């Protein structure tokens, strides 16, 4: 963020961007103001009540009026509190919607560098801080200011000497609170950052719980977790120290003022220059000034927290979207794909793909082979448009693929990977995941694609059938079952282009043969790209592209590469003989 935006302007700009429900906000604030004004009348009524005491009678009418005022204040206060809380909830809801919609449209490169748990913390925790400021602390601040101004005006009219005596404490309070507030701002910002980092580490560990346990890494993760907890504790204790200073200091100042006012007021009552009722009213107004002032400390602390949270929320909202949100919507059936002189690097000085060119004709199977780390998966990422080429161009027909909308391009691609990613939910939800008309797809169609993927038998064996819960990342299913559901999902999408990252590499021989049959059925009539870890799966490919250290060192059929490419021949001799 820019330096000139270090004030509150970014915060107010962010809040205004959420289309605040103005009617509810106005009603809530007006209600709070009315409550404050009603509250200001109570000490005056109390003065009349006290001064009207006689030995044997109490003014019943005055008591009834005071009771009615209390009741009116309670009702209006309840309504305004709810309205302001509702405004805060709606604002934070819209902020979270904006952040979530932004996050899922950010490029993959953002998530390569950012821990997912940290992003989650921004969406949940930082917006929660903004909500608390809007719905709780801001209304208290507004009504507190009104209460203080109103009480001081009434007190000046009642007894200006005692009022000035009382106001001596205000500059003293400000001198103490300002540096503490500044210190609190730094601590709060650090605490928010540490919370986000800690959330990210926890989420990463839990999402890979099987890796952690199989690696017997409990001790390592426990130590890492304890370090994170200790860091949070350090910031928490720093925050507690500030509050420990603020509380007693404010209490001491308040008590000194009260004692002085009671002492001085007692003398005035004794010599007859002030009534007892006026002293009581004066003390009640004093409390109406003191309580808001003490709450101001919390308000400014929360304001500093909200400023820090706002910076991080704006950082996410202002990130550039994944390129290609808008573009052409065309049918890519029967169109060739041409990759011309494409290079790509994650970091400027480390090229991963260098000057790669090839053509895939409609219906062909193109396989990528080569040593690990050569750039095969990165090439898939470029074809999927997870990344844009640093130089060069990928075209579908005569159209550069970046001119198509991402939705149009990706909706016509089916992807089956080694890991067969799945979402927590049912088999039905995973089959239909991402499809616009998901709720209109019939069970007959789902069973049809399941059968085409050789998945229908094991799905029927579950008591819940298509409504069987698969668990987080599909952990309740075997690898072969997950792969067949992924293939069934691809059948359901009916893609024009199929991309497979050696979908049978991690399967046992029985599952592999079933999955391979399903894949062969899926590949029929589709342009297919395959990453091959085992050459046995690509011997029939129309074209094999051999990539080493980001460069294409050979192209051709299996037989052509056997005859003309030494490293490919070496791979083939190791794997196929």
Coordinates of C-alpha atoms in Angstrom, one line a residue:
X1 CA 0.0 0.0 0.0
X2 CA 1.1 3.6 -0.6
X3 CA 2.5 5.7 2.2
X4 CA -0.2 8.3 1.9
X5 CA -2.8 5.6 2.7
X6 CA -1.5 5.0 6.2
X7 CA -4.5 6.8 7.7
X8 CA -8.1 5.8 7.8
X9 CA -9.0 6.6 4.2
X10 CA -8.4 3.0 3.0
X11 CA -10.6 1.7 5.8
X12 CA -13.5 3.9 5.0
X13 CA -13.0 3.3 1.3
X14 CA -13.1 -0.5 1.9
X15 CA -16.3 -0.2 4.0
X16 CA -18.0 2.0 1.5
X17 CA -17.2 -0.5 -1.2
X18 CA -19.5 -3.1 0.5
X19 CA -22.7 -1.1 -0.2
X20 CA -23.5 -0.4 3.5
X21 CA -27.2 -0.9 4.3
X22 CA -27.7 2.8 4.9
X23 CA -31.3 2.6 6.3
X24 CA -30.3 0.1 9.0
X25 CA -27.1 2.0 9.8
X26 CA -29.0 5.3 10.1
X27 CA -31.8 3.7 12.2
X28 CA -29.2 2.1 14.5
X29 CA -27.2 5.3 15.0
X30 CA -30.3 7.4 15.5
X31 CA -31.5 4.9 18.1
X32 CA -28.2 5.1 19.9
X33 CA -28.2 8.9 19.9
X34 CA -31.8 8.9 21.2
X35 CA -30.8 6.4 23.9
X36 CA -27.9 8.7 24.9
X37 CA -30.1 11.8 25.1
X38 CA -32.7 9.8 27.1
X39 CA -29.9 8.7 29.4
X40 CA -28.8 12.3 29.9
X41 CA -32.2 13.1 31.4
X42 CA -31.9 10.5 34.1
X43 CA -29.5 12.4 36.4
X44 CA -31.7 15.5 36.2
X45 CA -34.8 13.5 37.2
X46 CA -32.8 11.8 39.9
X47 CA -31.8 15.3 41.3
X48 CA -35.5 16.3 41.4
X49 CA -36.3 13.0 43.2
X50 CA -33.6 13.4 45.8
X51 CA -34.3 17.1 46.4
X52 CA -38.0 16.3 46.7
X53 CA -37.5 13.7 49.5
X54 CA -39.3 14.4 52.7
X55 CA -39.3 12.4 55.8
X56 CA -42.4 10.3 55.1
X57 CA -43.3 10.7 51.4
X58 CA -41.8 9.9 48.0
X59 CA -42.9 11.5 44.7
X60 CA -44.7 8.6 43.0
X61 CA -45.2 10.5 39.7
X62 CA -41.5 11.2 39.4
X63 CA -40.6 7.6 40.1
X64 CA -43.1 6.5 37.4
X65 CA -41.5 8.9 35.0
X66 CA -38.0 7.6 35.8
X67 CA -39.2 4.0 35.4
X68 CA -40.7 4.9 32.0
X69 CA -37.5 6.6 30.9
X70 CA -35.5 3.5 31.8
X71 CA -37.9 1.3 29.9
X72 CA -37.8 3.6 26.8
X73 CA -34.0 3.7 27.0
X74 CA -33.8 -0.2 27.2
X75 CA -36.2 -0.7 24.2
X76 CA -34.5 1.8 21.9
X77 CA -31.1 0.6 23.0
X78 CA -32.0 -3.0 22.2
X79 CA -33.4 -2.1 18.7
X80 CA -30.4 0.1 17.8
X81 CA -27.9 -2.5 19.1
X82 CA -29.4 -5.2 16.9
X83 CA -29.6 -2.9 13.9
X84 CA -25.9 -1.9 14.2
X85 CA -24.9 -5.5 14.8
X86 CA -26.8 -6.5 11.7
X87 CA -25.0 -3.8 9.7
X88 CA -21.7 -5.1 10.9
X89 CA -22.6 -8.6 10.0
X90 CA -23.7 -7.6 6.5
X91 CA -20.6 -5.6 5.9
X92 CA -18.3 -8.4 7.0
X93 CA -20.4 -10.9 4.9
X94 CA -19.9 -8.8 1.8
X95 CA -16.2 -8.4 2.5
X96 CA -15.8 -12.1 2.9
X97 CA -17.8 -12.7 -0.3
X98 CA -15.5 -10.2 -2.2
X99 CA -12.3 -11.8 -0.7
X100 CA -13.5 -15.4 -1.4
X101 CA -14.5 -14.6 -5.0
X102 CA -11.2 -12.9 -5.5
X103 CA -9.1 -15.7 -4.0
X104 CA -10.7 -18.4 -6.2
X105 CA -10.0 -16.2 -9.3
X106 CA -6.3 -15.6 -8.5
X107 CA -3.7 -17.3 -10.6
X108 CA -2.1 -20.5 -9.4
X109 CA 1.2 -18.7 -9.1
X110 CA -0.3 -16.8 -6.1
X111 CA -1.0 -20.1 -4.2
X112 CA 2.5 -21.4 -5.1
X113 CA 3.9 -18.6 -2.9
X114 CA 1.2 -18.3 -0.3
X115 CA 0.1 -20.7 2.4
X116 CA -3.6 -21.5 2.1
X117 CA -4.2 -21.3 5.9
X118 CA -2.8 -17.7 5.8
X119 CA -5.4 -16.8 3.2
X120 CA -8.1 -18.4 5.2
X121 CA -7.1 -16.4 8.2
X122 CA -7.4 -13.2 6.2
X123 CA -10.9 -14.1 5.1
X124 CA -12.1 -15.1 8.6
X125 CA -10.0 -13.4 11.3
X126 CA -9.2 -10.0 9.6
X127 CA -12.8 -9.4 8.5
X128 CA -14.0 -10.3 12.0
X129 CA -11.8 -7.5 13.4
X130 CA -13.4 -5.1 11.0
X131 CA -16.9 -6.3 11.9
X132 CA -16.3 -5.8 15.7
X133 CA -15.2 -2.3 15.0
X134 CA -18.2 -1.4 13.0
X135 CA -20.9 -3.2 15.0
X136 CA -19.6 -2.6 18.5
X137 CA -16.8 -0.2 19.1
X138 CA -17.8 2.5 16.5
X139 CA -21.4 2.9 17.8
X140 CA -20.0 3.0 21.4
X141 CA -17.6 5.7 20.3
X142 CA -20.3 7.9 18.6
X143 CA -22.7 7.6 21.6
X144 CA -19.8 8.1 24.0
X145 CA -18.8 11.4 22.3
X146 CA -22.5 12.6 22.4
X147 CA -22.8 11.5 26.0
X148 CA -19.7 13.3 27.0
X149 CA -20.6 16.5 25.2
X150 CA -24.1 16.5 26.5
X151 CA -23.1 15.8 30.1
X152 CA -20.4 18.5 30.0
X153 CA -22.8 21.1 28.7
X154 CA -25.4 20.2 31.4
X155 CA -22.7 20.2 34.1
X156 CA -21.3 23.6 33.0
X157 CA -24.8 25.0 33.4
X158 CA -25.3 23.3 36.7
X159 CA -21.9 24.2 38.3
X160 CA -19.0 25.4 36.0
X161 CA -16.4 25.4 38.8
X162 CA -16.8 21.7 39.7
X163 CA -17.0 20.9 35.9
X164 CA -13.6 22.6 35.2
X165 CA -12.1 20.8 38.2
X166 CA -13.3 17.5 36.8
X167 CA -12.0 18.2 33.3
X168 CA -8.4 18.6 34.5
X169 CA -8.3 14.8 34.3
X170 CA -9.0 14.7 30.5
X171 CA -5.6 16.0 29.2
X172 CA -3.9 13.8 31.8
X173 CA -5.8 10.8 30.5
X174 CA -4.9 11.6 26.8
X175 CA -1.2 12.0 27.6
X176 CA -1.2 8.5 29.1
X177 CA -3.4 6.8 26.4
X178 CA -1.9 8.2 23.2
X179 CA 1.6 6.4 23.4
X180 CA -0.1 3.3 24.8
X181 CA -2.4 3.2 21.8
X182 CA 0.5 3.6 19.3
X183 CA 2.3 0.7 21.0
X184 CA -0.9 -1.3 20.9
X185 CA -1.2 -0.8 17.2
X186 CA 2.2 -2.4 16.5
X187 CA 1.5 -5.3 18.8
X188 CA -1.9 -5.9 17.2
X189 CA -0.5 -5.9 13.7
X190 CA 2.2 -8.4 14.7
X191 CA -0.4 -10.6 16.4
X192 CA -2.6 -10.7 13.3
X193 CA 0.4 -11.6 11.1
X194 CA 1.5 -14.3 13.5
X195 CA -2.1 -15.7 13.7
X196 CA -2.3 -16.0 9.9
X197 CA 1.1 -17.7 9.8
X198 CA 0.2 -20.1 12.6
X199 CA -3.2 -20.9 10.9
X200 CA -1.3 -21.7 7.6
X201 CA 1.1 -24.1 9.3
X202 CA -1.7 -25.9 11.2
X203 CA -3.8 -26.3 8.1
X204 CA -0.8 -27.7 6.1
X205 CA 0.0 -30.2 8.8
X206 CA -3.5 -31.4 9.2
X207 CA -4.1 -31.7 5.4
X208 CA -1.1 -34.0 5.2
X209 CA -1.8 -35.9 8.4
X210 CA -1.0 -39.3 6.8
X211 CA 2.4 -38.1 5.6
X212 CA 3.1 -36.8 9.0
X213 CA 2.2 -40.0 10.8
X214 CA 3.9 -42.3 8.2
X215 CA 7.0 -40.2 8.6
X216 CA 6.7 -40.4 12.5
X217 CA 7.0 -36.6 12.4
X218 CA 4.8 -36.0 15.4
X219 CA 7.7 -34.8 17.5
X220 CA 8.9 -32.4 14.8
X221 CA 5.3 -31.1 14.2
X222 CA 4.7 -30.8 17.9
X223 CA 7.9 -28.7 18.3
X224 CA 6.9 -26.5 15.3
X225 CA 3.4 -26.1 16.7
X226 CA 4.7 -25.2 20.1
X227 CA 7.0 -22.6 18.5
X228 CA 4.0 -21.0 16.8
X229 CA 1.9 -21.1 20.0
X230 CA 4.8 -19.5 21.9
X231 CA 5.0 -16.7 19.3
X232 CA 1.3 -16.1 19.8
X233 CA 1.8 -16.1 23.5
X234 CA 4.6 -13.5 23.3
X235 CA 2.3 -11.2 21.4
X236 CA -0.6 -12.0 23.7
X237 CA 1.5 -11.2 26.8
X238 CA 2.6 -7.9 25.2
X239 CA -1.0 -7.0 24.6
X240 CA -1.9 -8.0 28.1
X241 CA 0.8 -5.7 29.5
X242 CA -0.7 -2.8 27.7
X243 CA -4.2 -3.6 29.0
X244 CA -2.7 -4.1 32.5
X245 CA -1.3 -0.5 32.3
X246 CA -4.5 1.0 30.8
X247 CA -6.9 -0.5 33.3
X248 CA -5.3 0.5 36.6
X249 CA -4.2 3.9 35.3
X250 CA -7.8 4.7 34.2
X251 CA -9.2 3.4 37.4
X252 CA -6.8 5.5 39.5
X253 CA -7.6 8.7 37.6
X254 CA -11.3 8.0 37.8
X255 CA -11.2 7.3 41.6
X256 CA -9.1 10.5 42.2
X257 CA -11.6 12.6 40.3
X258 CA -14.5 11.0 42.1
X259 CA -12.9 11.6 45.5
X260 CA -12.1 15.2 44.7
X261 CA -15.7 15.8 43.4
X262 CA -17.3 14.2 46.4
X263 CA -15.0 16.1 48.8
X264 CA -15.5 19.4 47.1
X265 CA -19.2 18.7 46.5
X266 CA -19.7 17.7 50.2
X267 CA -18.3 21.0 51.3
X268 CA -20.6 22.8 48.9
X269 CA -23.6 20.9 50.2
X270 CA -22.6 21.6 53.8
X271 CA -22.4 25.3 53.3
X272 CA -25.7 25.3 51.4
X273 CA -24.3 26.5 48.0
X274 CA -25.3 23.1 46.4
X275 CA -28.2 20.7 47.0
X276 CA -27.8 17.0 47.7
X277 CA -29.7 16.2 44.6
X278 CA -27.4 18.3 42.5
X279 CA -24.3 16.5 43.9
X280 CA -25.9 13.1 43.1
X281 CA -26.8 14.3 39.6
X282 CA -23.2 15.7 39.2
X283 CA -21.8 12.3 40.1
X284 CA -24.1 10.5 37.7
X285 CA -23.1 12.8 34.9
X286 CA -19.5 12.2 35.9
X287 CA -20.0 8.4 35.4
X288 CA -21.6 9.2 32.0
X289 CA -18.4 10.9 31.0
X290 CA -15.9 8.5 32.6
X291 CA -17.3 5.2 31.2
X292 CA -17.2 6.4 27.5
X293 CA -13.6 7.8 28.0
X294 CA -12.5 4.4 29.4
X295 CA -14.1 2.7 26.4
X296 CA -12.3 5.0 24.0
X297 CA -9.1 3.1 24.8
X298 CA -10.7 -0.1 23.5
X299 CA -12.0 1.8 20.5
X300 CA -8.7 3.2 19.4
X301 CA -7.0 -0.2 20.0
X302 CA -9.6 -1.9 17.8
X303 CA -9.3 0.9 15.3
X304 CA -5.5 0.2 15.0
X305 CA -6.3 -3.5 14.6
X306 CA -8.9 -2.7 11.9
X307 CA -6.3 -0.6 10.1
X308 CA -3.9 -3.5 10.0
X309 CA -6.6 -5.9 8.9
X310 CA -7.8 -3.4 6.3
X311 CA -4.3 -3.3 4.8
X312 CA -4.2 -7.1 4.4
X313 CA -7.8 -7.3 3.1
X314 CA -7.0 -4.6 0.5
X315 CA -3.8 -6.3 -0.4
X316 CA -5.9 -9.4 -1.5
X317 CA -8.7 -7.5 -3.1
X318 CA -6.3 -5.4 -5.2
X319 CA -4.3 -8.4 -6.5
X320 CA -4.6 -8.9 -10.3
X321 CA -7.1 -11.5 -11.3
X322 CA -6.1 -14.6 -13.3
X323 CA -5.8 -13.4 -16.9
X324 CA -8.6 -14.5 -19.2
X325 CA -11.7 -13.9 -17.1
X326 CA -13.2 -12.5 -20.2
X327 CA -12.6 -13.6 -23.8
X328 CA -14.0 -15.5 -26.7
X329 CA -16.3 -18.5 -26.2
X330 CA -15.7 -21.0 -29.0
X331 CA -16.1 -24.7 -29.6
X332 CA -12.6 -26.2 -30.0
X333 CA -13.7 -29.5 -31.5
X334 CA -11.6 -30.7 -34.4
X335 CA -9.1 -27.9 -34.1
X336 CA -5.3 -28.5 -33.9
X337 CA -3.2 -27.2 -31.0
X338 CA 0.1 -25.5 -31.9
X339 CA 2.8 -24.7 -29.4
X340 CA 5.3 -22.3 -30.9
X341 CA 8.6 -21.4 -29.3
X342 CA 7.2 -21.4 -25.8
X343 CA 9.5 -20.6 -22.9
X344 CA 8.5 -20.2 -19.2
X345 CA 10.2 -19.6 -15.9
X346 CA 8.8 -19.3 -12.4
X347 CA 11.7 -17.1 -11.5
X348 CA 13.3 -14.8 -14.0
X349 CA 16.8 -16.4 -13.9
X350 CA 15.6 -20.0 -13.8
X351 CA 13.9 -21.1 -17.1
X352 CA 11.9 -24.3 -16.8
X353 CA 10.7 -24.5 -20.4
X354 CA 12.9 -23.3 -23.2
X355 CA 11.7 -22.8 -26.8
X356 CA 9.3 -25.7 -27.0
X357 CA 7.3 -26.2 -30.3
X358 CA 5.0 -29.0 -31.4
X359 CA 1.6 -29.5 -33.0
X360 CA -1.3 -31.8 -31.9
X361 CA -3.8 -32.6 -34.6
X362 CA -7.4 -33.4 -33.7
X363 CA -7.8 -36.9 -32.2
X364 CA -4.1 -37.4 -31.8
X365 CA -2.3 -38.7 -28.6
X366 CA 0.7 -36.6 -27.7
X367 CA 2.9 -38.0 -25.0
X368 CA 5.6 -36.1 -22.9
X369 CA 8.5 -38.3 -21.7
X370 CA 11.9 -37.6 -20.2
X371 CA 13.7 -37.4 -16.9
X372 CA 12.0 -36.1 -13.7
X373 CA 12.2 -32.4 -13.4
X374 CA 12.5 -31.9 -17.1
X375 CA 9.4 -29.7 -17.4
X376 CA 6.6 -32.1 -18.4
X377 CA 4.2 -31.0 -15.6
X378 CA 5.0 -27.4 -16.3
X379 CA 4.0 -27.9 -19.9
X380 CA 0.7 -29.2 -18.7
X381 CA 0.3 -26.1 -16.5
X382 CA 0.8 -23.9 -19.6
X383 CA -1.7 -25.9 -21.6
X384 CA -4.2 -25.6 -18.8
X385 CA -3.4 -21.9 -18.5
X386 CA -2.4 -22.1 -14.9
X387 CA 0.6 -20.1 -16.1
X388 CA 1.2 -17.8 -19.1
X389 CA 4.3 -18.4 -21.3
X390 CA 7.1 -16.0 -20.7
X391 CA 7.7 -16.0 -24.5
X392 CA 6.1 -17.8 -27.4
X393 CA 2.4 -18.7 -28.0
X394 CA -0.1 -21.6 -27.8
X395 CA -2.9 -21.6 -30.4
X396 CA -6.0 -23.5 -30.9
X397 CA -6.6 -23.4 -34.6
X398 CA -5.6 -19.9 -35.6
X399 CA -6.6 -18.4 -32.2
X400 CA -4.1 -17.8 -29.4
X401 CA -5.6 -19.6 -26.4
X402 CA -5.2 -16.5 -24.2
X403 CA -8.0 -14.9 -26.3
X404 CA -10.5 -17.5 -25.1
X405 CA -12.1 -17.0 -21.8
X406 CA -10.7 -19.3 -19.1
X407 CA -14.2 -20.8 -18.5
X408 CA -14.6 -21.6 -22.2
X409 CA -11.1 -23.1 -22.5
X410 CA -11.0 -25.1 -19.3
X411 CA -14.6 -26.4 -19.6
X412 CA -13.5 -28.2 -22.8
X413 CA -10.6 -29.9 -21.1
X414 CA -10.7 -33.1 -19.0
X415 CA -7.9 -33.7 -16.6
X416 CA -7.0 -37.0 -14.9
X417 CA -4.0 -36.9 -12.6
X418 CA -2.0 -39.4 -10.5
X419 CA -3.6 -38.2 -7.3
X420 CA -7.2 -37.9 -8.6
X421 CA -8.1 -34.9 -6.5
X422 CA -11.4 -35.1 -4.8
X423 CA -13.5 -32.7 -2.7
X424 CA -15.0 -33.7 0.7
X425 CA -18.6 -34.7 -0.1
X426 CA -20.5 -37.5 -1.9
X427 CA -19.6 -39.4 -5.0
X428 CA -22.5 -37.6 -6.7
X429 CA -21.1 -34.2 -5.8
X430 CA -17.6 -35.2 -7.0
X431 CA -18.9 -36.5 -10.3
X432 CA -20.8 -33.2 -11.0
X433 CA -18.2 -30.9 -9.5
X434 CA -18.1 -27.6 -11.4
X435 CA -20.8 -28.4 -13.9
X436 CA -23.3 -25.6 -14.4
X437 CA -26.3 -27.9 -14.6
X438 CA -25.2 -30.2 -11.8
X439 CA -28.7 -30.3 -10.2
X440 CA -30.3 -31.3 -13.4
X441 CA -28.1 -34.4 -14.2
X442 CA -30.1 -37.5 -13.8
X443 CA -29.0 -40.6 -11.8
X444 CA -29.3 -42.6 -15.1
X445 CA -26.6 -40.4 -16.7
X446 CA -24.4 -40.7 -13.6
X447 CA -24.6 -44.5 -13.6
X448 CA -23.9 -44.4 -17.4
X449 CA -20.6 -42.5 -17.0
X450 CA -19.7 -44.6 -13.9
X451 CA -20.2 -47.8 -16.0
X452 CA -18.1 -46.3 -18.8
X453 CA -15.3 -45.7 -16.2
X454 CA -15.8 -49.3 -14.7
X455 CA -16.8 -47.5 -11.4
X456 CA -20.4 -48.6 -11.2
X457 CA -19.8 -52.0 -9.5
X458 CA -17.9 -50.6 -6.5
X459 CA -20.3 -47.6 -6.2
X460 CA -23.3 -50.0 -6.1
X461 CA -21.5 -52.0 -3.4
X462 CA -21.7 -49.0 -1.0
X463 CA -25.0 -48.9 1.0
X464 CA -25.4 -45.2 0.1
X465 CA -24.5 -45.6 -3.6
X466 CA -23.9 -42.3 -5.3
X467 CA -24.6 -40.5 -2.0
X468 CA -21.6 -42.2 -0.3
X469 CA -19.4 -39.7 1.5
X470 CA -15.8 -40.0 0.2
X471 CA -14.1 -38.1 3.1
X472 CA -11.6 -35.2 2.9
X473 CA -9.6 -35.6 -0.4
X474 CA -11.4 -38.9 -1.0
X475 CA -9.6 -40.8 1.8
X476 CA -12.4 -43.3 2.2
X477 CA -11.8 -44.7 -1.3
X478 CA -8.9 -46.7 -2.7
X479 CA -6.5 -45.2 -5.3
X480 CA -8.1 -47.2 -8.1
X481 CA -11.6 -46.1 -7.0
X482 CA -10.6 -42.5 -6.9
X483 CA -9.1 -42.8 -10.4
X484 CA -12.2 -44.4 -11.9
X485 CA -14.4 -41.6 -10.4
X486 CA -12.1 -39.0 -11.9
X487 CA -12.4 -40.8 -15.3
X488 CA -16.2 -40.9 -14.9
X489 CA -16.2 -37.2 -14.1
X490 CA -14.2 -36.6 -17.3
X491 CA -16.8 -38.7 -19.3
X492 CA -19.5 -36.5 -17.8
X493 CA -17.8 -33.3 -18.9
X494 CA -17.3 -34.8 -22.4
X495 CA -14.1 -32.8 -23.0
X496 CA -12.7 -32.0 -26.4
X497 CA -9.1 -32.3 -25.0
X498 CA -7.9 -34.8 -22.5
X499 CA -4.9 -34.4 -20.3
X500 CA -3.5 -37.3 -18.2
X501 CA -0.6 -37.1 -15.8
X502 CA 0.2 -40.9 -15.9
X503 CA -3.1 -41.8 -14.3
X504 CA -2.1 -45.4 -13.6
X505 CA 1.4 -44.8 -12.2
X506 CA 0.5 -45.4 -8.5
X507 CA -2.0 -48.3 -8.9
X508 CA -1.6 -52.0 -8.3
X509 CA -1.7 -54.2 -11.4
X510 CA -5.4 -55.2 -11.1
X511 CA -6.5 -51.6 -10.7
X512 CA -4.2 -50.5 -13.4
X513 CA -5.7 -52.8 -16.0
X514 CA -9.2 -51.7 -15.2
X515 CA -8.3 -48.0 -15.1
X516 CA -6.3 -48.3 -18.4
X517 CA -9.3 -49.8 -20.1
X518 CA -11.5 -46.9 -18.9
X519 CA -8.8 -44.4 -20.1
X520 CA -8.6 -46.0 -23.5
X521 CA -12.4 -45.7 -23.8
X522 CA -12.2 -42.1 -22.7
X523 CA -9.4 -41.2 -25.1
X524 CA -11.4 -42.3 -28.2
X525 CA -11.9 -39.4 -30.6
X526 CA -10.3 -36.9 -28.3
X527 CA -7.0 -35.0 -28.6
X528 CA -5.0 -36.4 -25.7
X529 CA -1.9 -35.2 -23.9
X530 CA -0.2 -37.7 -21.6
X531 CA 2.7 -37.4 -19.2
X532 CA 4.4 -40.8 -19.3
X533 CA 6.4 -42.2 -16.4
X534 CA 6.2 -45.6 -17.9
X535 CA 6.9 -45.9 -21.6
X536 CA 4.6 -49.0 -21.9
X537 CA 1.6 -46.6 -21.7
X538 CA 2.7 -44.5 -24.7
X539 CA 4.2 -46.9 -27.2
X540 CA 1.1 -46.3 -29.4
X541 CA 1.2 -42.5 -29.1
X542 CA 1.0 -40.5 -32.4
X543 CA 3.8 -38.3 -31.2
X544 CA 6.2 -38.6 -28.3
X545 CA 7.9 -35.4 -27.1
X546 CA 11.1 -36.0 -25.1
X547 CA 11.9 -33.1 -22.8
X548 CA 15.2 -32.8 -20.9
X549 CA 16.0 -29.8 -18.7
X550 CA 13.1 -27.8 -20.3
X551 CA 14.3 -28.4 -23.9
X552 CA 12.8 -30.7 -26.5
X553 CA 15.6 -33.1 -27.5
X554 CA 13.5 -35.5 -29.5
X555 CA 10.1 -35.8 -31.3
X556 CA 8.5 -38.7 -33.1
X557 CA 6.8 -42.1 -32.7
X558 CA 8.0 -44.7 -30.3
X559 CA 9.9 -46.5 -33.1
X560 CA 11.4 -43.3 -34.5
X561 CA 12.8 -42.3 -31.1
X562 CA 14.1 -45.8 -30.4
X563 CA 16.1 -45.5 -33.6
X564 CA 17.2 -41.9 -33.3
X565 CA 17.3 -40.8 -29.6
X566 CA 19.9 -42.4 -27.3
X567 CA 18.4 -41.5 -23.9
X568 CA 14.9 -42.6 -25.0
X569 CA 16.4 -45.9 -26.3
X570 CA 18.1 -46.3 -22.9
X571 CA 14.7 -45.7 -21.1
X572 CA 13.0 -48.2 -23.4
X573 CA 15.6 -50.9 -22.8
X574 CA 15.3 -50.4 -19.0
X575 CA 11.5 -50.5 -19.0
X576 CA 10.3 -52.6 -21.9
X577 CA 12.8 -55.5 -22.0

